[in-house]
Coordinates of C-alpha atoms in Angstrom, one line a residue:
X372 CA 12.1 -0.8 5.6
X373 CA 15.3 0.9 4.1
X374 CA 13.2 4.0 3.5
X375 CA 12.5 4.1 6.7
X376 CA 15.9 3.7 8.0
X377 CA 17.6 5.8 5.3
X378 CA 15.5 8.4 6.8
X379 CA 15.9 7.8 10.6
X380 CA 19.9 7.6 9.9
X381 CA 19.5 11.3 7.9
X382 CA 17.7 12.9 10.5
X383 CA 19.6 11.8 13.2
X384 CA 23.2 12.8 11.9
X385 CA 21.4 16.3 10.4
X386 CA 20.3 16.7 14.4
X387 CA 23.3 17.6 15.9
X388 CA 22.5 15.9 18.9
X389 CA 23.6 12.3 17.9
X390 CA 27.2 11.2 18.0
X391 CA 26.4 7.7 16.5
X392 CA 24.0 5.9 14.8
X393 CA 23.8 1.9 15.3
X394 CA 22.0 -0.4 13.6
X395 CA 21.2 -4.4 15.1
X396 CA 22.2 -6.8 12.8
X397 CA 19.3 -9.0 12.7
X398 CA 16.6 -7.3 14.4
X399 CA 15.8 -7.1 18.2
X400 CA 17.8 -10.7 18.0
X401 CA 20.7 -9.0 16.8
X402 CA 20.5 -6.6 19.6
X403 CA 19.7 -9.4 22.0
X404 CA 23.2 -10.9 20.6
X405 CA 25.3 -7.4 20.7
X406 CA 25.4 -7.8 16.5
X407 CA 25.8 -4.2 16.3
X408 CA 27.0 -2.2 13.3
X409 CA 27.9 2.1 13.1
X410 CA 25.3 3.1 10.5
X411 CA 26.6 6.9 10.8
X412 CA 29.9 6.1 9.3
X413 CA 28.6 4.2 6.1
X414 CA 29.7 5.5 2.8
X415 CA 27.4 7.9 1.2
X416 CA 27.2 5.7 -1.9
X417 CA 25.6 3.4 0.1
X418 CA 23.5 5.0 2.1
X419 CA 21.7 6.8 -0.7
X420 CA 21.0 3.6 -2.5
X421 CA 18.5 2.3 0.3
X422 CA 15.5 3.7 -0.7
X423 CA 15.6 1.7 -3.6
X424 CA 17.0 -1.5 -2.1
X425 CA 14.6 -4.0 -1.1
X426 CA 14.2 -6.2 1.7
X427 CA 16.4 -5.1 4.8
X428 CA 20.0 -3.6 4.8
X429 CA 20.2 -4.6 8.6
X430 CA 17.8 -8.0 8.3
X431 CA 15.1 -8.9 10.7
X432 CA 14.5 -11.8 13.1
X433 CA 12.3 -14.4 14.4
X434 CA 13.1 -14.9 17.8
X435 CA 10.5 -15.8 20.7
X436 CA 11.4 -13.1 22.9
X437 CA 11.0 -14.0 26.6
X438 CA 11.0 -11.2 29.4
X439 CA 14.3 -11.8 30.2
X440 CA 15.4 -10.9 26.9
X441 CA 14.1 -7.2 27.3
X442 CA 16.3 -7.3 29.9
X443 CA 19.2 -8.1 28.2
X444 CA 18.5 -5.4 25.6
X445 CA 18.4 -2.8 27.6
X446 CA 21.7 -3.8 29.2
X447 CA 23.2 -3.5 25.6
X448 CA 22.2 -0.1 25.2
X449 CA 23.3 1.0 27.8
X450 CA 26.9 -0.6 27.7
X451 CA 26.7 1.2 24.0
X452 CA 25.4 4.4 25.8
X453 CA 22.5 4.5 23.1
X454 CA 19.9 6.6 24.5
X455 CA 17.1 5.9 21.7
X456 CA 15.7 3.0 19.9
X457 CA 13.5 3.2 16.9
X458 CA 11.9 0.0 16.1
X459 CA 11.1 -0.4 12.3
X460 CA 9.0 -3.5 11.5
X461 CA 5.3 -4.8 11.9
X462 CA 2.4 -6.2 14.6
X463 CA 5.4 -8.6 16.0
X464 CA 8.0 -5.4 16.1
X465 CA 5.5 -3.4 18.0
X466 CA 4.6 -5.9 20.8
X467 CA 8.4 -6.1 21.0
X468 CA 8.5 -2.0 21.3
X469 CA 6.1 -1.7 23.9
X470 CA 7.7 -4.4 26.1
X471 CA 11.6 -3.0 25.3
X472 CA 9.7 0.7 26.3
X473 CA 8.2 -0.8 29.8
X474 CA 11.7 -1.9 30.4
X475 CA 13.5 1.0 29.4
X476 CA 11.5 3.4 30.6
X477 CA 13.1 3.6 34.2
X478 CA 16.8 3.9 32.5
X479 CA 15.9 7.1 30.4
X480 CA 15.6 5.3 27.0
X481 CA 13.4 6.2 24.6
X482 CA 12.2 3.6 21.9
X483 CA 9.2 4.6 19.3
X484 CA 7.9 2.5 16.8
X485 CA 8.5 2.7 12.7
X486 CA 4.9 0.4 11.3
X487 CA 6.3 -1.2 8.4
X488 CA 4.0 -4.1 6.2
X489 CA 2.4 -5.0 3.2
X490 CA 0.0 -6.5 4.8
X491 CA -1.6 -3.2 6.1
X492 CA -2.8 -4.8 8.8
X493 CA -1.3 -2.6 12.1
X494 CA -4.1 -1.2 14.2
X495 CA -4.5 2.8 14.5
X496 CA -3.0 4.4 11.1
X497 CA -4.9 4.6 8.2
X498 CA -2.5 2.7 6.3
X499 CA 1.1 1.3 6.4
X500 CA 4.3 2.2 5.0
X501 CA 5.3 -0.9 2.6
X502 CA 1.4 -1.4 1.5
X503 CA 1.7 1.0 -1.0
X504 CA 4.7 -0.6 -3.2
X505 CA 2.9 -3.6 -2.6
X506 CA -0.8 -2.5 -3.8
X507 CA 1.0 -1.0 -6.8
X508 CA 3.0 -4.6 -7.2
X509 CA -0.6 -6.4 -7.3
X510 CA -2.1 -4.1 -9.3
X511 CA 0.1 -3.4 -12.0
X512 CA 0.8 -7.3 -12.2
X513 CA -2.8 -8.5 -12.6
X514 CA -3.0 -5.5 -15.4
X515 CA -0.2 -7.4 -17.4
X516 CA -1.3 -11.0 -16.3
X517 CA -5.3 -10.0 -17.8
X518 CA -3.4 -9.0 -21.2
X519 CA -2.0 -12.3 -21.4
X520 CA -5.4 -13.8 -20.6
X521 CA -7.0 -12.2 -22.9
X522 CA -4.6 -13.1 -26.1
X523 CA -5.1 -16.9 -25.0
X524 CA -8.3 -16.7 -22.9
X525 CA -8.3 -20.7 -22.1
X526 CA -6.9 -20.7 -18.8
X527 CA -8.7 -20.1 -15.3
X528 CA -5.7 -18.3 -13.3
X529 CA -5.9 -18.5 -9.6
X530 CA -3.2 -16.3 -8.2
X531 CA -2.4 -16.3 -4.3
X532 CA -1.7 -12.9 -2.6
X533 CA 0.1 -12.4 0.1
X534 CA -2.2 -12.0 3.8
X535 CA -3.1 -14.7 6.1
X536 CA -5.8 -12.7 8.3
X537 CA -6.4 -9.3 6.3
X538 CA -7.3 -9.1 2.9
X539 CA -5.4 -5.7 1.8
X540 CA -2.9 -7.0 -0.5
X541 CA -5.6 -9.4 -2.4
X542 CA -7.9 -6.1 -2.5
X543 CA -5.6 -4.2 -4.3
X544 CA -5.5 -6.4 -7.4
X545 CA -8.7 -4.6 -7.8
X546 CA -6.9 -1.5 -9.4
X547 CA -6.0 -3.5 -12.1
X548 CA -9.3 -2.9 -13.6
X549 CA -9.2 -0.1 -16.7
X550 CA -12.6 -1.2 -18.1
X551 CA -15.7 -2.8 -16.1
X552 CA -15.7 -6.2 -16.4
X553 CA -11.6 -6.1 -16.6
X554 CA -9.8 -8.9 -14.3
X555 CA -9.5 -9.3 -11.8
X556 CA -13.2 -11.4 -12.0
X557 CA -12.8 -12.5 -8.7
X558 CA -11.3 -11.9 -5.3
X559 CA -11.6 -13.8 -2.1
X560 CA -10.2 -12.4 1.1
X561 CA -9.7 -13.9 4.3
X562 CA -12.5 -11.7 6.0
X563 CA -15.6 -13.7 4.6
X564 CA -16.0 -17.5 4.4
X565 CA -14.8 -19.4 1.7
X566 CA -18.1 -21.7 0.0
X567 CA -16.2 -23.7 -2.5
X568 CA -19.3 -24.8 -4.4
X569 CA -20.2 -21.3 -4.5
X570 CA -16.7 -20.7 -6.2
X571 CA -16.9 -23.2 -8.6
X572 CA -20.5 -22.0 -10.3
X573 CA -19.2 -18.7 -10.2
X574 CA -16.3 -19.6 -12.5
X575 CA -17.8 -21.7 -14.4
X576 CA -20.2 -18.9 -15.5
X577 CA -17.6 -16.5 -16.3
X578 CA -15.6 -18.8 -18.2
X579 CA -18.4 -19.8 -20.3
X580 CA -18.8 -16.2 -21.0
X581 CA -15.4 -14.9 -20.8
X582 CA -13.5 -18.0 -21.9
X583 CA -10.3 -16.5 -19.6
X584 CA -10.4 -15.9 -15.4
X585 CA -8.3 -14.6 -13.4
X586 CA -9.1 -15.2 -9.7
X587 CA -7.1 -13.6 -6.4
X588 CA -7.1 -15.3 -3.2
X589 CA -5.6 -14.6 0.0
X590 CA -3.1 -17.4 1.1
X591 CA -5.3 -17.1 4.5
X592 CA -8.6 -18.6 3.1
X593 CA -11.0 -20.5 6.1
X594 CA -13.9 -21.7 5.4
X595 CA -17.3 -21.2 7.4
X596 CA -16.2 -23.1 10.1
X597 CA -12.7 -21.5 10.6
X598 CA -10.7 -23.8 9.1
X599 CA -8.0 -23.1 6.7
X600 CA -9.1 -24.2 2.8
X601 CA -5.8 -25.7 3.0
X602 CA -4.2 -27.6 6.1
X603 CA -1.3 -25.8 6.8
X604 CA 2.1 -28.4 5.7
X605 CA 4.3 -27.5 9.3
X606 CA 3.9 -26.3 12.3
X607 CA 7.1 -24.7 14.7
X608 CA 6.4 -23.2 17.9
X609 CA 4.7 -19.9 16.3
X610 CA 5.9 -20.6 13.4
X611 CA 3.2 -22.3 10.7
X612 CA 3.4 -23.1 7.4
X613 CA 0.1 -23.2 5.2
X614 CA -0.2 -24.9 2.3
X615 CA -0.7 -23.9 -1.2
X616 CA -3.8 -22.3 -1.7
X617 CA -3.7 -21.3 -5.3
X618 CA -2.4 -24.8 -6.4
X619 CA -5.5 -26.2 -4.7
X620 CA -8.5 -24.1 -6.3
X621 CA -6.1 -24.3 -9.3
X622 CA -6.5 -28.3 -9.0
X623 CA -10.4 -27.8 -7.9
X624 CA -11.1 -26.4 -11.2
X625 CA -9.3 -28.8 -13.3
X626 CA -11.1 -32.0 -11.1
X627 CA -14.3 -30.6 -10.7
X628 CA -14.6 -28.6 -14.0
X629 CA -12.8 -29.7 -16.5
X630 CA -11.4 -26.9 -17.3
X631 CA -7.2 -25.9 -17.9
X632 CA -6.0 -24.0 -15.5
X633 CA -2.8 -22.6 -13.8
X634 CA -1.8 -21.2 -10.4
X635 CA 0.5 -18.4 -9.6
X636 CA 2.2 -17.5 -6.6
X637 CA 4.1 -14.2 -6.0
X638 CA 4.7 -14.5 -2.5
X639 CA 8.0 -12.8 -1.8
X640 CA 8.9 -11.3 -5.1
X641 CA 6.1 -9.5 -4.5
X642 CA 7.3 -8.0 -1.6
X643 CA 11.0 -7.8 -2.9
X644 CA 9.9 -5.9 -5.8
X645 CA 11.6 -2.0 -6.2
X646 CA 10.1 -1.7 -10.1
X647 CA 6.7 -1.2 -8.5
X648 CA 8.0 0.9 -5.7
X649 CA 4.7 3.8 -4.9
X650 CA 6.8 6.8 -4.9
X651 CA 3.9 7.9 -2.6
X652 CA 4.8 4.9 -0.3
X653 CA 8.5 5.1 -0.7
X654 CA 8.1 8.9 0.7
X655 CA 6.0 8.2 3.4
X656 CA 8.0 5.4 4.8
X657 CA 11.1 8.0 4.9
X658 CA 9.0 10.8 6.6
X659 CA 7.9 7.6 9.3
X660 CA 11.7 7.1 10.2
X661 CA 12.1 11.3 10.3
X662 CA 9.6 11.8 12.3
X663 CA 10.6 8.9 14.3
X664 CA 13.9 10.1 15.2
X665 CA 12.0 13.8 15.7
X666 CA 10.2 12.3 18.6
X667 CA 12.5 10.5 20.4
X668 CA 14.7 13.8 20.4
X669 CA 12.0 15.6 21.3
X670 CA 11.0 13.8 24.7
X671 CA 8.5 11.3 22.9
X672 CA 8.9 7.7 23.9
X673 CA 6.6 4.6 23.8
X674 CA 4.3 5.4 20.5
X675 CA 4.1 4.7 17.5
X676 CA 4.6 7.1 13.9
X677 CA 1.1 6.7 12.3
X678 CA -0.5 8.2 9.5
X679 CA -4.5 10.1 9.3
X680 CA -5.9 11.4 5.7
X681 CA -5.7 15.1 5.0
X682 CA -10.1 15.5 4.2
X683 CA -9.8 17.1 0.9
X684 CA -10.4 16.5 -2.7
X685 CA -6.9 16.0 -3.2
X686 CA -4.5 13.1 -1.0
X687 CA -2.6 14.4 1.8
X688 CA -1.7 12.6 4.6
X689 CA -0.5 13.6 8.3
X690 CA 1.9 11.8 10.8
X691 CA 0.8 11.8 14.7
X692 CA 2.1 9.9 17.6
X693 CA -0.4 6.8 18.6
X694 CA 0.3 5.0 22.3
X695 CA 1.8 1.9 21.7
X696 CA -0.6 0.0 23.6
X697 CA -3.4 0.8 21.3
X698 CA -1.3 -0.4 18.6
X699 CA 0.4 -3.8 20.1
X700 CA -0.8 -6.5 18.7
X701 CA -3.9 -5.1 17.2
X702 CA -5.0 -6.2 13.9
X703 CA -6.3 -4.3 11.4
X704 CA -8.8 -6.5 9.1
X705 CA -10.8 -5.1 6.2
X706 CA -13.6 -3.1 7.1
X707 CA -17.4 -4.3 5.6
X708 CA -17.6 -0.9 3.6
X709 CA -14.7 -2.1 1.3
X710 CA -16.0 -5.5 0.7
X711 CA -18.7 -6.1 -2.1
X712 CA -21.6 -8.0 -0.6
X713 CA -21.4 -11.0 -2.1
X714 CA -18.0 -11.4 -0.7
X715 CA -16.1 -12.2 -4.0
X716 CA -14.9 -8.6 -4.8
X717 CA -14.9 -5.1 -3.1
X718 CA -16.2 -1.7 -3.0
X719 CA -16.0 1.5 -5.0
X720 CA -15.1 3.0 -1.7
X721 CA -11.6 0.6 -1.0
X722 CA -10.4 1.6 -4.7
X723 CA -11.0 5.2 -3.9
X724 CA -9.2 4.8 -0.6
X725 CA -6.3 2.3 -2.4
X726 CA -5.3 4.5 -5.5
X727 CA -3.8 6.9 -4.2
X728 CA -1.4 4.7 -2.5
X729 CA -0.2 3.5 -5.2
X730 CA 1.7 6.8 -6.4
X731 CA -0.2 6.9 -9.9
X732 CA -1.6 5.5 -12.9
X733 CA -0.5 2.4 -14.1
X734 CA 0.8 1.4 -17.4
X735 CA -2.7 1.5 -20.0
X736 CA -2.3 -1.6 -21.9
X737 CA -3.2 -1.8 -25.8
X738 CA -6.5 -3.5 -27.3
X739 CA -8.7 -3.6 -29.9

């Protein structure tokens, strides 16, 4: 998210045709509040450190917006005279863009949409500005976890990814593969049906023959009926939250197995991590607020900044400007080509797609 602003907040003060940049403290519930701050007088010291500061300088929010609250928006702008909005976040922040545009489009404000998620799950671009770091994250941690396995291979590891309804973040552990049969053994995404006797033959098999396992499952698992693996623990308004779904297959195996084994749960260090930053993804976030800013100047209003691949032997990538309504909302799952059909892995084709992302190799690791 800060690459993205750090490069909406440079284009706009290189455009010559901003006077001032603001930035809502909190989100669209800061603006809905007035919480707003001058990001075109920060120091420079500061503002070059955002690309490599996690999370987000300005925060984000929660709020339920009502209709009324668009309202009240647009009645902050313009007491602030701000004639654009750029709205940096993900499927949540670009219902609320399209719904801010509808209301500002009569009172010549622009607003255009930043898509901004590990998750990867935003409808229309090919991928997602934050997925990147957070492939590489996955990757490059399940490489180091399998070394560890396999100097003490005793354990079944069950580690929850990050993903309630799409499965890209548990995909990508994938890449941690160097050799065929590396770990990760097994990954179950929220796209197929969980069969827990299905799960527990197929690690018992590898553990007889591998002695370690390392398993990655979506915190989103149902099973063929729809319902979550896992009751969720609380439930507020929108707001729900699941239970622990790597402490439970972790607890399966002991029960029902007999066999040691441990759960692990990034969850937000995961997404708080800048020593896996993709350069790839880091750069591509920044273009997304440039070109942001671009379009707003330029007479654009109510899209969104998405990405298409370059065809080529080589990756490339080019931004174009999607219609928020095709985006709002929309959810982007996993596709069947990138699943393996037995449901427990994926496809050639999704590392092909994923590595690149990730903005190069990964550490090799040592082994006899």
């Amino acid at each position: 998210m800060n690459c993205s602003l750090y490069g909406a907040v440079r284009e706009a003060m290189d455009s010559g045709e901003v006077e001032r940049v603001y930035g809502a403290v909190g989100g669209t519930g800061g603006l809905l509040r007035e919480r707003l701050t001058e990001l075109s007088t920060l120091p420079e010291e500061t503002l070059s450190l955002l690309p490599s500061t996690p999370g987000s300088l300005l925060g984000t929010s929660r709020d339920a917006l009502e209709q009324a609250d668009y309202a009240r928006m647009t009645e902050v702008l313009e007491a602030h005279n701000i004639r654009y909005v750029l709205m940096n976040g993900g499927n949540g922040t670009m219902d609320a863009c399209g719904k801010l545009g509808d209301v500002c489009q009569s009172r010549g404000i622009r607003v255009m949409g930043i898509p901004k998620t590990h998750d990867n799950d935003i409808a229309v671009t090919d991928h997602c500005p934050g997925y990147g770091s957070m492939a590489r994250y996955m990757a490059g941690t399940i490489r180091e976890l399998a070394a560890d396995v396999r100097s003490l291979p005793i354990h079944v590891i069950i580690v929850e990814a990050l993903g309630r309804n799409a499965g890209w973040t548990t995909a990508a552990s994938a890449l941690a593969a160097e050799l065929s049969g590396d770990a990760p053994h097994l990954i179950y995404l929220p796209e197929r049906p969980f069969r827990e006797e299905e799960f527990l033959d197929t690690v018992k098999t590898l553990y007889d023959r591998l002695g370690g396992v390392i398993v990655v499952a979506s915190e989103g698992l149902r099973d063929e009926t729809g319902t979550p693996i896992v009751p969720p623990l609380f439930q507020t308004g929108r707001s729900v939250y699941f239970g622990d779904v790597s402490s439970h297959l972790a607890q399966l195996v002991v029960r029902r197995l007999g066999i040691k084994a441990r759960s692990e749960k990034p969850g937000i260090l995961a997404r708080a991590s800048i020593a896996w930053q993709s350069p790839v993804d880091a750069a591509e976030a920044e273009l997304a607020g440039r070109i942001a800013c671009q379009a707003v100047l330029g007479g654009e209003n109510r899209k969104m900044v998405a990405f298409r691949r370059i065809a080529g032997p080589e990756y490339g990538v080019e931004t174009f400007l999607a219609p928020i309504e095709e985006v709002m909302l929309g959810e982007r799952r996993m596709p069947d080509a990138f699943i393996s059909p037995d449901g427990q892995s994926v496809t050639r084709d999704f590392v092909d797609w994923c590595r690149p992302l990730t903005g190069g190799g990964l550490p090799t690791m040592a082994r006899l």
